[in-house]
Amino acid sequence: MLRLGPLVVTGRLLPVGPARGRVSLSRSRSWLSRPTGPVGDRGLFYRQVRAVAGSAGGGSRCLALKTPKGTRDHPPAHVALRDRLLAAVVACFKRHGAAAIDTPVLELRETLTGKYGEGARLIYELQDQGGELLALRYDLTVPFARYLAMNKITNMKRYHVAKVYRRDNPATTRGRYREFYQCDFDIAGQFDPMIPDAECLKIVHEILSDLQLGDFLIKVNDRRILNGVFAVCNIPESKFITTCSTVDKLDKMPWEEVRSEMVGEKGLSPEAADRIGEYVQLHGGLDLIERLLQDPKLSQNKLAKEGLGDMKLLFEYLTLFGIAGKISFDLSLARGLDYYTGVIFEAVLLQQENDHVEEPVSVGSVAGGGRYDGLVGMFDPKGRKVPCVGVSIGIERIFSILEQRVKASGEKVRTTETQVLVATPQKHLLAARLKLISELWDAGIKAEMLYKKDPKLLKQLQYCEDMGIPFAAIVGEQELTDGVVKLRDVAMRQEVDIPREKLVDEIRRRLEP
C-alpha cells in the first residue's frame, strides 16, 4: 500500500500583497534627466517614467500583484505534497517498465490543430515567432505521436510528466486550471489485441487504489461501438465527431439537455436522437456486451461488431487481473478528442471518504485515456501508422482532494528532507559547527544549521521541531574535549553521546525504515 510519507509541521505562510509605502524618485534624477539610447526609444522611456511616477503618487497604475487567471503559486507545503504524489504515480509507471521522455512546451501550431475536436478552441496560440506559428502544448499525447513519427520509432513504452496549457474557463475548486500537470503512460507498437489496453486499465486501478482517494469506477467504451451506434441510427458519417462530443456531456448533463443539443445545435432529427438515447444510456459488464452482440442492428454493423468483440476480450483480461469489479462498460462514455479510434476509458470517484469534510469534494474524472491508432500516421510523410494506447492521470484533480484533506485535518506537510540540525550550546563555536556539518554533507547526510554565529540552543531545537527535523547533532566545549557528538532524538527528546568517528554510521542506522 502506498504511503505518501509522514505529515509534519511547516512554518507559517505570510500573506502576499503589494508592498506598502511610496516609491521615491529623488535619488534617480541624475538618470531621469539624461535618457540614453536611440531617439526612437525615448518615447518608451518617458512612458515608463510616467508609469513609475503614477505608481509613486498612489495613482491607478499600480502593478496588480496576482497570478494570471487559471494559474496559481504553490507554497512549499503544496510542492512537497505534489512531489510525493507525482513520485507515487511515476513509481507505478516504472513498475510497468516505462521509460521517460520530454518534449518542448512549444509545438508548431499545425502539429496541434485538427486533433482535439471542439477542444481546439482552447489551444493557446502564440504570435508569429520569426516565421514559425507556434502554440503551447494542449496535452502530452499529440507531442508523443509527433515524437514517434519524427524519430521513426515503432515500438515504445513511455511515461511523461509535464505541464500543459488550455485556454479554458478555470474551476479551481475542482482542480481545473489553465496551466496544469499531466502524467501520461503510453504503449506504442503492433501487439495482440487488448493486452496493452488491459495493462493501462490495471495501472489506473493500481494508482487509485494505492492513493486511497475513496471508492472509484473505471468506465470503458469503444469508439467503434459508438460509431456503429451512430450508423445504425442513420447519422451521417460527417456528423459522427460532433455527435460524439455531445454524447460526451452525458456525465455532466441529463439526457434531455443532451438530446436538445443534438437536435437544436447538431442538426439531428428527433427520431435519430431518440434512437441514440436507447443505446448511450446503457451500462453494465459482460452481460451487456453479450446482449449487444445479439442486437439485430448492431450485430450487422462491422465496426460495432469488432468493437464489441474486443470489449469482450478486454473484460476477460481484466477478470484475470482481478479488477473487473471496478470496470463498467458505459455507452455514454465518448471522450471528445478526435484522435481516439478504439477503446476509451475514464476513471471517476464515486465518493470522497473523508471524515473531516461533511460535503464531498466534486472533482470529476481523475484519469482517462484510450487507443489512438491513427495519430502517428498523421505526422508520417508516408502515412505509416503506429498503434498506440495510453492513459493520463488527472494529477491536479487528485492533488485538490489531498490538499483539502490535509487542510481539513489540520495536519501540516513537511517541506524539507533535512535529517540533522547541527547545533551548539555555547558561544564562539561557529567553527566547530561548520566543520561538523561539512563532514555530514560529505557523507551524504542532509543537514542544516542556523545562520548565526551564536544562536541560543533553545532556538535551534525549536527550529528542529518546527521543521520536523528528526535529529540534532550538538557539539559543545565538553563534546569537543571528549571527541564525541551529542545526538538528540527530537521527537523523543532523548540524547546520547556518540564518538565523532561513528556519528555518520549511527545517523544512518537510526534513519533506516
Short mmCIF file of C-alpha atoms in Angstrom, two decimals:
data_model
loop_
_atom_site.label_atom_id
_atom_site.label_comp_id
_atom_site.label_asym_id
_atom_site.label_seq_id
_atom_site.Cartn_x
_atom_site.Cartn_y
_atom_site.Cartn_z
CA MET A 1 0.00 0.00 0.00
CA LEU A 2 1.30 3.42 -0.95
CA ARG A 3 2.46 5.79 1.77
CA LEU A 4 2.92 9.46 0.94
CA GLY A 5 5.15 9.90 3.97
CA PRO A 6 4.50 11.45 7.38
CA LEU A 7 2.70 14.77 7.54
CA VAL A 8 4.78 17.02 9.76
CA VAL A 9 4.71 20.70 10.60
CA THR A 10 5.89 23.53 8.41
CA GLY A 11 6.49 27.19 9.07
CA ARG A 12 3.76 29.81 8.89
CA LEU A 13 2.89 31.27 5.48
CA LEU A 14 2.87 35.05 5.23
CA PRO A 15 0.24 36.90 3.20
CA VAL A 16 1.35 38.09 -0.20
CA GLY A 17 0.38 41.54 -1.38
CA PRO A 18 1.66 44.84 -2.76
CA ALA A 19 4.40 46.50 -0.74
CA ARG A 20 3.32 49.42 1.40
CA GLY A 21 4.72 52.91 1.19
CA ARG A 22 5.70 55.19 -1.68
CA VAL A 23 8.35 54.88 -4.32
CA SER A 24 10.92 57.66 -4.06
CA LEU A 25 12.30 59.19 -7.24
CA SER A 26 14.51 61.74 -5.53
CA ARG A 27 17.66 59.66 -5.89
CA SER A 28 17.05 58.91 -9.54
CA ARG A 29 17.05 62.40 -11.06
CA SER A 30 20.54 62.04 -12.48
CA TRP A 31 19.42 59.30 -14.88
CA LEU A 32 15.95 60.79 -15.41
CA SER A 33 17.43 63.96 -16.84
CA ARG A 34 19.55 62.17 -19.43
CA PRO A 35 17.78 59.41 -21.34
CA THR A 36 20.18 57.33 -23.41
CA GLY A 37 19.72 55.16 -26.47
CA PRO A 38 18.25 55.98 -29.90
CA VAL A 39 15.80 58.83 -30.27
CA GLY A 40 13.00 56.38 -31.11
CA ASP A 41 13.39 54.76 -27.70
CA ARG A 42 12.81 57.99 -25.76
CA GLY A 43 9.01 57.89 -26.09
CA LEU A 44 9.02 54.48 -24.46
CA PHE A 45 11.46 55.79 -21.83
CA TYR A 46 9.21 58.66 -20.80
CA ARG A 47 6.11 56.43 -20.74
CA GLN A 48 7.91 54.14 -18.32
CA VAL A 49 8.90 57.12 -16.16
CA ARG A 50 5.29 58.37 -16.08
CA ALA A 51 4.12 54.89 -15.10
CA VAL A 52 6.58 54.81 -12.20
CA ALA A 53 5.61 58.33 -11.16
CA GLY A 54 1.90 57.43 -11.26
CA SER A 55 2.60 54.45 -9.05
CA ALA A 56 4.61 56.60 -6.63
CA GLY A 57 1.77 59.06 -6.35
CA GLY A 58 -0.74 56.37 -5.42
CA GLY A 59 -2.45 56.59 -8.81
CA SER A 60 -4.44 53.88 -10.55
CA ARG A 61 -1.46 52.49 -12.48
CA CYS A 62 -0.09 50.36 -9.63
CA LEU A 63 1.02 46.89 -10.62
CA ALA A 64 -1.56 44.26 -9.69
CA LEU A 65 0.23 41.52 -7.77
CA LYS A 66 -1.69 38.46 -8.88
CA THR A 67 -1.22 35.35 -10.94
CA PRO A 68 -2.98 35.09 -14.32
CA LYS A 69 -6.48 33.64 -14.35
CA GLY A 70 -6.47 29.87 -14.07
CA THR A 71 -2.95 29.67 -12.57
CA ARG A 72 -1.58 29.79 -9.05
CA ASP A 73 1.58 29.82 -6.99
CA HIS A 74 2.42 26.75 -4.96
CA PRO A 75 3.94 27.35 -1.49
CA PRO A 76 6.47 24.82 -0.14
CA ALA A 77 3.82 22.66 1.56
CA HIS A 78 1.90 22.30 -1.72
CA VAL A 79 5.03 21.45 -3.68
CA ALA A 80 6.08 18.84 -1.12
CA LEU A 81 2.66 17.16 -1.27
CA ARG A 82 2.55 17.31 -5.05
CA ASP A 83 6.06 15.90 -5.39
CA ARG A 84 5.14 12.91 -3.24
CA LEU A 85 2.02 12.38 -5.32
CA LEU A 86 3.99 12.56 -8.57
CA ALA A 87 6.61 10.20 -7.17
CA ALA A 88 3.90 7.65 -6.34
CA VAL A 89 2.45 7.83 -9.87
CA VAL A 90 5.86 7.64 -11.55
CA ALA A 91 6.80 4.66 -9.36
CA CYS A 92 3.79 2.81 -10.80
CA PHE A 93 4.79 3.73 -14.36
CA LYS A 94 8.31 2.46 -13.75
CA ARG A 95 6.97 -0.73 -12.18
CA HIS A 96 5.33 -1.43 -15.54
CA GLY A 97 8.55 -0.88 -17.48
CA ALA A 98 8.08 2.61 -18.94
CA ALA A 99 10.93 4.95 -19.88
CA ALA A 100 10.66 8.74 -19.52
CA ILE A 101 10.81 11.29 -22.34
CA ASP A 102 10.42 15.06 -22.51
CA THR A 103 9.25 17.32 -25.33
CA PRO A 104 9.18 21.12 -25.81
CA VAL A 105 6.38 23.08 -24.21
CA LEU A 106 6.08 24.80 -27.62
CA GLU A 107 4.83 22.99 -30.71
CA LEU A 108 4.21 24.15 -34.25
CA ARG A 109 0.61 25.27 -34.45
CA GLU A 110 -0.08 22.90 -37.34
CA THR A 111 1.06 19.99 -35.16
CA LEU A 112 -1.80 20.60 -32.74
CA THR A 113 -4.64 21.74 -34.99
CA GLY A 114 -7.19 19.19 -36.14
CA LYS A 115 -6.51 16.75 -33.29
CA TYR A 116 -8.80 17.88 -30.48
CA GLY A 117 -12.27 18.39 -31.95
CA GLU A 118 -14.15 21.14 -30.13
CA GLY A 119 -11.24 21.41 -27.69
CA ALA A 120 -9.14 23.08 -30.40
CA ARG A 121 -10.60 26.46 -29.41
CA LEU A 122 -8.78 26.09 -26.08
CA ILE A 123 -5.30 25.93 -27.63
CA TYR A 124 -3.02 28.81 -26.60
CA GLU A 125 -1.79 30.17 -29.93
CA LEU A 126 1.27 32.44 -29.96
CA GLN A 127 2.14 35.35 -32.22
CA ASP A 128 4.48 34.83 -35.17
CA GLN A 129 7.90 33.98 -33.75
CA GLY A 130 10.41 34.61 -36.52
CA GLY A 131 8.47 32.84 -39.23
CA GLU A 132 7.03 30.00 -37.14
CA LEU A 133 3.42 29.83 -35.98
CA LEU A 134 3.59 28.26 -32.52
CA ALA A 135 1.25 27.16 -29.75
CA LEU A 136 1.58 25.89 -26.20
CA ARG A 137 1.04 22.15 -25.95
CA TYR A 138 -2.55 21.17 -25.16
CA ASP A 139 -1.73 17.67 -23.95
CA LEU A 140 1.17 15.19 -23.99
CA THR A 141 -0.35 12.69 -26.43
CA VAL A 142 -0.04 14.64 -29.68
CA PRO A 143 3.59 15.64 -28.95
CA PHE A 144 4.31 11.95 -28.25
CA ALA A 145 2.84 10.95 -31.60
CA ARG A 146 4.90 13.66 -33.30
CA TYR A 147 8.00 12.39 -31.46
CA LEU A 148 7.40 8.81 -32.68
CA ALA A 149 6.88 9.88 -36.30
CA MET A 150 9.82 12.30 -36.34
CA ASN A 151 12.22 9.69 -34.92
CA LYS A 152 10.74 6.74 -36.89
CA ILE A 153 10.02 4.82 -33.65
CA THR A 154 7.54 1.95 -33.99
CA ASN A 155 7.77 0.35 -30.54
CA MET A 156 7.95 2.18 -27.21
CA LYS A 157 6.55 2.21 -23.68
CA ARG A 158 6.95 5.67 -22.22
CA TYR A 159 5.79 7.97 -19.47
CA HIS A 160 5.85 11.76 -19.46
CA VAL A 161 5.14 14.19 -16.61
CA ALA A 162 4.92 17.85 -17.65
CA LYS A 163 2.73 20.95 -17.70
CA VAL A 164 0.14 21.57 -20.42
CA TYR A 165 -1.95 24.64 -21.20
CA ARG A 166 -5.62 25.14 -22.07
CA ARG A 167 -7.50 28.41 -22.53
CA ASP A 168 -10.41 27.01 -20.56
CA ASN A 169 -12.76 28.53 -18.00
CA PRO A 170 -10.97 27.54 -14.80
CA ALA A 171 -12.73 25.93 -11.85
CA THR A 172 -10.04 25.92 -9.20
CA THR A 173 -12.21 24.29 -6.53
CA ARG A 174 -12.47 21.24 -8.79
CA GLY A 175 -8.82 21.18 -9.76
CA ARG A 176 -9.32 22.69 -13.23
CA TYR A 177 -6.66 25.21 -14.26
CA ARG A 178 -5.28 26.74 -17.44
CA GLU A 179 -1.78 25.54 -16.54
CA PHE A 180 -1.61 22.06 -15.05
CA TYR A 181 0.40 18.87 -14.89
CA GLN A 182 -0.38 15.74 -16.88
CA CYS A 183 1.07 12.33 -16.09
CA ASP A 184 0.87 10.08 -19.15
CA PHE A 185 1.68 6.41 -19.72
CA ASP A 186 1.54 5.10 -23.30
CA ILE A 187 2.35 1.89 -25.16
CA ALA A 188 3.20 2.23 -28.86
CA GLY A 189 3.58 -0.72 -31.20
CA GLN A 190 1.84 -3.56 -33.01
CA PHE A 191 0.69 -6.08 -30.39
CA ASP A 192 -2.07 -8.64 -29.94
CA PRO A 193 -5.49 -7.08 -29.26
CA MET A 194 -6.40 -5.69 -25.84
CA ILE A 195 -3.27 -6.82 -23.94
CA PRO A 196 -1.72 -3.29 -23.73
CA ASP A 197 -5.19 -1.79 -23.21
CA ALA A 198 -5.81 -4.06 -20.22
CA GLU A 199 -2.45 -3.06 -18.71
CA CYS A 200 -3.35 0.64 -18.96
CA LEU A 201 -6.55 -0.03 -17.01
CA LYS A 202 -4.58 -2.05 -14.46
CA ILE A 203 -2.27 0.94 -13.97
CA VAL A 204 -5.25 3.24 -13.31
CA HIS A 205 -6.62 0.73 -10.81
CA GLU A 206 -3.25 0.43 -9.03
CA ILE A 207 -2.74 4.19 -8.70
CA LEU A 208 -6.25 4.99 -7.46
CA SER A 209 -6.22 2.05 -5.04
CA ASP A 210 -2.80 2.97 -3.62
CA LEU A 211 -3.68 6.65 -3.16
CA GLN A 212 -6.80 5.69 -1.14
CA LEU A 213 -8.89 8.52 -2.55
CA GLY A 214 -12.18 6.73 -1.95
CA ASP A 215 -14.39 4.44 -3.99
CA PHE A 216 -13.93 4.75 -7.76
CA LEU A 217 -15.22 3.33 -11.02
CA ILE A 218 -13.45 3.00 -14.36
CA LYS A 219 -15.81 3.45 -17.31
CA VAL A 220 -14.86 1.87 -20.64
CA ASN A 221 -16.28 2.11 -24.14
CA ASP A 222 -15.04 1.86 -27.72
CA ARG A 223 -15.21 4.50 -30.42
CA ARG A 224 -16.01 1.77 -32.97
CA ILE A 225 -19.07 0.80 -30.94
CA LEU A 226 -20.17 4.43 -30.74
CA ASN A 227 -19.68 4.95 -34.47
CA GLY A 228 -21.64 1.75 -35.07
CA VAL A 229 -24.47 3.11 -32.91
CA PHE A 230 -24.49 6.35 -34.89
CA ALA A 231 -24.51 4.42 -38.17
CA VAL A 232 -27.49 2.19 -37.25
CA CYS A 233 -29.31 5.32 -36.05
CA ASN A 234 -28.87 6.81 -39.55
CA ILE A 235 -26.50 9.61 -38.51
CA PRO A 236 -24.39 10.89 -41.45
CA GLU A 237 -20.73 9.98 -41.04
CA SER A 238 -19.83 13.67 -41.34
CA LYS A 239 -21.62 14.25 -38.02
CA PHE A 240 -20.05 11.36 -36.06
CA ILE A 241 -17.40 13.50 -34.35
CA THR A 242 -19.72 16.37 -33.38
CA THR A 243 -22.36 13.91 -32.15
CA CYS A 244 -19.67 12.13 -30.16
CA SER A 245 -18.73 15.41 -28.47
CA THR A 246 -22.35 15.91 -27.45
CA VAL A 247 -22.70 12.38 -26.08
CA ASP A 248 -19.57 13.03 -24.02
CA LYS A 249 -21.54 15.59 -21.99
CA LEU A 250 -23.85 12.94 -20.51
CA ASP A 251 -21.75 12.78 -17.35
CA LYS A 252 -22.46 16.49 -16.75
CA MET A 253 -25.94 16.97 -18.28
CA PRO A 254 -29.20 14.97 -18.18
CA TRP A 255 -30.24 13.15 -21.34
CA GLU A 256 -32.97 15.70 -22.09
CA GLU A 257 -30.40 18.50 -22.41
CA VAL A 258 -28.04 16.34 -24.46
CA ARG A 259 -30.91 15.39 -26.76
CA SER A 260 -31.87 19.05 -27.10
CA GLU A 261 -28.30 19.93 -28.15
CA MET A 262 -28.25 17.09 -30.70
CA VAL A 263 -31.44 18.34 -32.31
CA GLY A 264 -31.07 22.09 -31.88
CA GLU A 265 -27.33 22.61 -32.42
CA LYS A 266 -26.04 19.50 -34.21
CA GLY A 267 -28.94 19.19 -36.66
CA LEU A 268 -30.04 15.63 -35.87
CA SER A 269 -33.66 14.62 -36.27
CA PRO A 270 -35.63 13.99 -33.06
CA GLU A 271 -36.12 10.37 -34.12
CA ALA A 272 -32.38 9.81 -34.63
CA ALA A 273 -31.60 11.41 -31.25
CA ASP A 274 -34.14 9.14 -29.55
CA ARG A 275 -32.61 6.04 -31.17
CA ILE A 276 -29.15 7.14 -29.96
CA GLY A 277 -30.59 7.61 -26.48
CA GLU A 278 -31.72 3.98 -26.37
CA TYR A 279 -28.08 2.90 -26.61
CA VAL A 280 -25.96 5.55 -24.89
CA GLN A 281 -27.82 5.29 -21.59
CA LEU A 282 -26.84 1.62 -21.21
CA HIS A 283 -24.08 0.44 -18.88
CA GLY A 284 -23.05 -2.91 -17.42
CA GLY A 285 -20.47 -5.64 -17.87
CA LEU A 286 -20.01 -8.83 -19.84
CA ASP A 287 -23.76 -9.44 -19.84
CA LEU A 288 -24.37 -6.14 -21.66
CA ILE A 289 -21.63 -6.95 -24.19
CA GLU A 290 -23.27 -10.32 -24.92
CA ARG A 291 -26.67 -8.66 -25.28
CA LEU A 292 -25.37 -6.08 -27.74
CA LEU A 293 -23.62 -8.79 -29.76
CA GLN A 294 -27.11 -10.22 -30.29
CA ASP A 295 -28.66 -6.83 -31.09
CA PRO A 296 -30.29 -7.17 -34.53
CA LYS A 297 -28.96 -3.81 -35.70
CA LEU A 298 -25.54 -3.52 -34.05
CA SER A 299 -24.62 -7.11 -34.88
CA GLN A 300 -24.92 -6.22 -38.57
CA ASN A 301 -22.51 -3.27 -38.30
CA LYS A 302 -18.88 -4.26 -38.91
CA LEU A 303 -17.31 -1.56 -36.73
CA ALA A 304 -19.62 -2.18 -33.79
CA LYS A 305 -19.11 -5.94 -34.04
CA GLU A 306 -15.32 -5.53 -33.98
CA GLY A 307 -15.51 -3.17 -31.01
CA LEU A 308 -17.82 -5.46 -29.03
CA GLY A 309 -15.58 -8.46 -29.75
CA ASP A 310 -12.54 -6.58 -28.43
CA MET A 311 -14.52 -5.33 -25.44
CA LYS A 312 -15.41 -8.91 -24.53
CA LEU A 313 -11.73 -9.89 -24.78
CA LEU A 314 -10.75 -6.87 -22.67
CA PHE A 315 -13.12 -7.91 -19.87
CA GLU A 316 -11.64 -11.42 -19.92
CA TYR A 317 -8.16 -9.96 -19.34
CA LEU A 318 -9.46 -7.57 -16.67
CA THR A 319 -11.01 -10.54 -14.87
CA LEU A 320 -7.62 -12.27 -14.90
CA PHE A 321 -6.06 -9.09 -13.44
CA GLY A 322 -8.71 -9.22 -10.71
CA ILE A 323 -10.09 -5.73 -11.36
CA ALA A 324 -13.25 -6.39 -13.42
CA GLY A 325 -15.40 -5.44 -10.43
CA LYS A 326 -14.24 -1.82 -10.74
CA ILE A 327 -14.89 -1.62 -14.50
CA SER A 328 -18.17 -0.57 -16.13
CA PHE A 329 -18.95 -0.86 -19.85
CA ASP A 330 -20.69 2.50 -20.33
CA LEU A 331 -22.01 3.51 -23.75
CA SER A 332 -22.34 7.16 -22.67
CA LEU A 333 -18.55 7.49 -22.45
CA ALA A 334 -17.33 9.25 -25.60
CA ARG A 335 -14.24 11.37 -24.74
CA GLY A 336 -14.35 14.32 -27.13
CA LEU A 337 -10.84 14.16 -28.60
CA ASP A 338 -10.75 13.42 -32.33
CA TYR A 339 -7.77 11.09 -32.30
CA TYR A 340 -9.32 8.16 -30.39
CA THR A 341 -10.01 5.16 -32.62
CA GLY A 342 -10.81 2.21 -30.31
CA VAL A 343 -11.11 1.53 -26.59
CA ILE A 344 -11.61 4.63 -24.42
CA PHE A 345 -11.80 4.82 -20.63
CA GLU A 346 -12.27 7.26 -17.79
CA ALA A 347 -11.97 6.88 -14.01
CA VAL A 348 -14.34 8.76 -11.70
CA LEU A 349 -14.56 8.98 -7.92
CA LEU A 350 -17.90 7.79 -6.59
CA GLN A 351 -17.50 9.49 -3.23
CA GLN A 352 -14.92 11.13 -1.04
CA GLU A 353 -14.08 9.09 2.03
CA ASN A 354 -13.08 11.87 4.38
CA ASP A 355 -14.24 12.01 7.98
CA HIS A 356 -13.10 15.63 8.29
CA VAL A 357 -15.25 17.04 5.49
CA GLU A 358 -19.03 16.87 5.59
CA GLU A 359 -19.50 17.69 1.92
CA PRO A 360 -17.66 15.51 -0.64
CA VAL A 361 -15.23 17.25 -2.95
CA SER A 362 -16.52 17.28 -6.53
CA VAL A 363 -13.58 16.89 -8.88
CA GLY A 364 -14.99 14.94 -11.85
CA SER A 365 -12.84 12.37 -13.60
CA VAL A 366 -9.38 11.63 -12.20
CA ALA A 367 -7.92 9.62 -15.12
CA GLY A 368 -8.70 8.97 -18.75
CA GLY A 369 -7.28 7.63 -21.97
CA GLY A 370 -7.78 5.27 -24.86
CA ARG A 371 -6.47 3.87 -28.13
CA TYR A 372 -5.33 6.15 -30.94
CA ASP A 373 -4.04 4.01 -33.81
CA GLY A 374 -4.09 6.71 -36.49
CA LEU A 375 -2.44 9.69 -34.78
CA VAL A 376 1.21 8.86 -35.56
CA GLY A 377 0.29 8.28 -39.21
CA MET A 378 -0.99 11.85 -39.42
CA PHE A 379 2.61 13.03 -38.95
CA ASP A 380 4.42 10.39 -41.01
CA PRO A 381 5.21 11.52 -44.59
CA LYS A 382 4.11 8.12 -45.91
CA GLY A 383 1.19 7.80 -43.53
CA ARG A 384 2.67 4.79 -41.73
CA LYS A 385 0.61 4.03 -38.63
CA VAL A 386 1.91 3.07 -35.21
CA PRO A 387 -0.88 1.72 -32.98
CA CYS A 388 -0.90 3.38 -29.55
CA VAL A 389 -2.87 3.20 -26.32
CA GLY A 390 -2.35 5.29 -23.22
CA VAL A 391 -3.70 6.80 -20.04
CA SER A 392 -3.40 10.22 -18.42
CA ILE A 393 -3.67 10.61 -14.65
CA GLY A 394 -5.53 13.77 -13.55
CA ILE A 395 -2.86 14.81 -11.11
CA GLU A 396 -4.25 18.30 -10.41
CA ARG A 397 -7.68 16.98 -9.52
CA ILE A 398 -6.20 14.31 -7.27
CA PHE A 399 -3.99 16.95 -5.67
CA SER A 400 -7.02 19.13 -4.92
CA ILE A 401 -8.53 16.23 -2.96
CA LEU A 402 -5.36 15.60 -0.97
CA GLU A 403 -4.89 19.34 -0.38
CA GLN A 404 -8.38 19.75 1.08
CA ARG A 405 -7.97 16.58 3.13
CA VAL A 406 -4.75 17.88 4.71
CA LYS A 407 -6.27 21.32 5.30
CA ALA A 408 -9.38 19.92 6.96
CA SER A 409 -7.43 17.59 9.22
CA GLY A 410 -5.13 20.36 10.47
CA GLU A 411 -2.05 18.33 9.53
CA LYS A 412 0.92 20.14 8.05
CA VAL A 413 3.17 18.75 5.39
CA ARG A 414 6.89 18.69 5.99
CA THR A 415 8.55 20.83 3.32
CA THR A 416 12.21 19.78 3.59
CA GLU A 417 14.11 16.50 3.84
CA THR A 418 16.69 17.67 6.39
CA GLN A 419 17.78 14.78 8.60
CA VAL A 420 20.07 16.51 11.09
CA LEU A 421 20.44 20.01 12.51
CA VAL A 422 23.99 20.78 13.65
CA ALA A 423 23.73 22.81 16.87
CA THR A 424 26.00 24.31 19.54
CA PRO A 425 25.06 25.12 23.16
CA GLN A 426 27.67 27.83 23.85
CA LYS A 427 29.12 30.89 22.15
CA HIS A 428 32.21 31.03 19.92
CA LEU A 429 31.65 27.55 18.40
CA LEU A 430 30.77 28.53 14.83
CA ALA A 431 33.98 26.86 13.54
CA ALA A 432 33.00 23.59 15.22
CA ARG A 433 29.54 23.70 13.63
CA LEU A 434 30.94 24.45 10.17
CA LYS A 435 33.44 21.60 10.40
CA LEU A 436 30.86 19.07 11.61
CA ILE A 437 28.19 20.00 9.06
CA SER A 438 30.78 19.75 6.28
CA GLU A 439 31.59 16.21 7.40
CA LEU A 440 27.90 15.30 7.34
CA TRP A 441 27.36 16.82 3.89
CA ASP A 442 30.40 14.98 2.52
CA ALA A 443 28.94 11.73 3.88
CA GLY A 444 25.62 12.36 2.08
CA ILE A 445 23.65 13.31 5.21
CA LYS A 446 21.02 16.01 4.70
CA ALA A 447 21.96 18.62 7.30
CA GLU A 448 21.27 22.23 8.22
CA MET A 449 22.47 24.82 10.71
CA LEU A 450 21.21 28.25 11.71
CA TYR A 451 22.94 31.18 10.03
CA LYS A 452 24.06 32.93 13.24
CA LYS A 453 27.40 32.90 14.99
CA ASP A 454 26.00 32.24 18.46
CA PRO A 455 22.39 31.05 18.30
CA LYS A 456 20.68 30.00 21.51
CA LEU A 457 20.32 26.24 21.91
CA LEU A 458 16.60 26.50 22.66
CA LYS A 459 16.04 28.36 19.39
CA GLN A 460 17.98 25.69 17.48
CA LEU A 461 15.95 22.86 19.00
CA GLN A 462 12.71 24.75 18.37
CA TYR A 463 13.70 25.04 14.70
CA CYS A 464 14.06 21.24 14.60
CA GLU A 465 10.54 20.81 15.93
CA ASP A 466 9.04 23.44 13.64
CA MET A 467 10.62 21.90 10.54
CA GLY A 468 10.19 18.26 11.54
CA ILE A 469 13.95 17.55 11.60
CA PRO A 470 14.33 14.20 13.39
CA PHE A 471 17.83 14.62 14.87
CA ALA A 472 20.09 17.33 16.27
CA ALA A 473 23.86 16.85 16.38
CA ILE A 474 25.06 19.00 19.30
CA VAL A 475 28.73 19.84 19.69
CA GLY A 476 29.80 21.89 22.71
CA GLU A 477 33.05 22.55 24.52
CA GLN A 478 32.81 19.31 26.55
CA GLU A 479 31.95 17.26 23.44
CA LEU A 480 34.97 18.70 21.62
CA THR A 481 37.20 17.76 24.58
CA ASP A 482 35.78 14.21 24.75
CA GLY A 483 35.79 13.65 20.98
CA VAL A 484 32.03 12.94 20.87
CA VAL A 485 28.86 14.47 19.45
CA LYS A 486 25.61 14.55 21.42
CA LEU A 487 22.91 13.09 19.14
CA ARG A 488 19.42 14.18 20.15
CA ASP A 489 16.23 12.43 19.04
CA VAL A 490 14.00 15.49 18.66
CA ALA A 491 10.66 13.68 18.95
CA MET A 492 11.67 11.50 21.91
CA ARG A 493 13.77 14.28 23.50
CA GLN A 494 16.49 11.77 24.29
CA GLU A 495 20.23 12.40 23.94
CA VAL A 496 23.22 10.07 23.69
CA ASP A 497 26.95 10.72 23.21
CA ILE A 498 28.34 9.20 20.00
CA PRO A 499 32.07 9.00 19.17
CA ARG A 500 32.79 11.51 16.41
CA GLU A 501 34.08 8.85 14.00
CA LYS A 502 30.91 6.76 14.43
CA LEU A 503 28.40 9.59 14.10
CA VAL A 504 27.60 9.11 10.40
CA ASP A 505 27.01 5.37 10.80
CA GLU A 506 24.78 5.94 13.83
CA ILE A 507 22.68 8.55 11.98
CA ARG A 508 22.27 6.22 9.01
CA ARG A 509 21.26 3.35 11.30
CA ARG A 510 18.61 5.46 13.00
CA LEU A 511 17.25 6.72 9.69
CA GLU A 512 16.66 3.23 8.33
CA PRO A 513 12.94 2.44 7.96
#
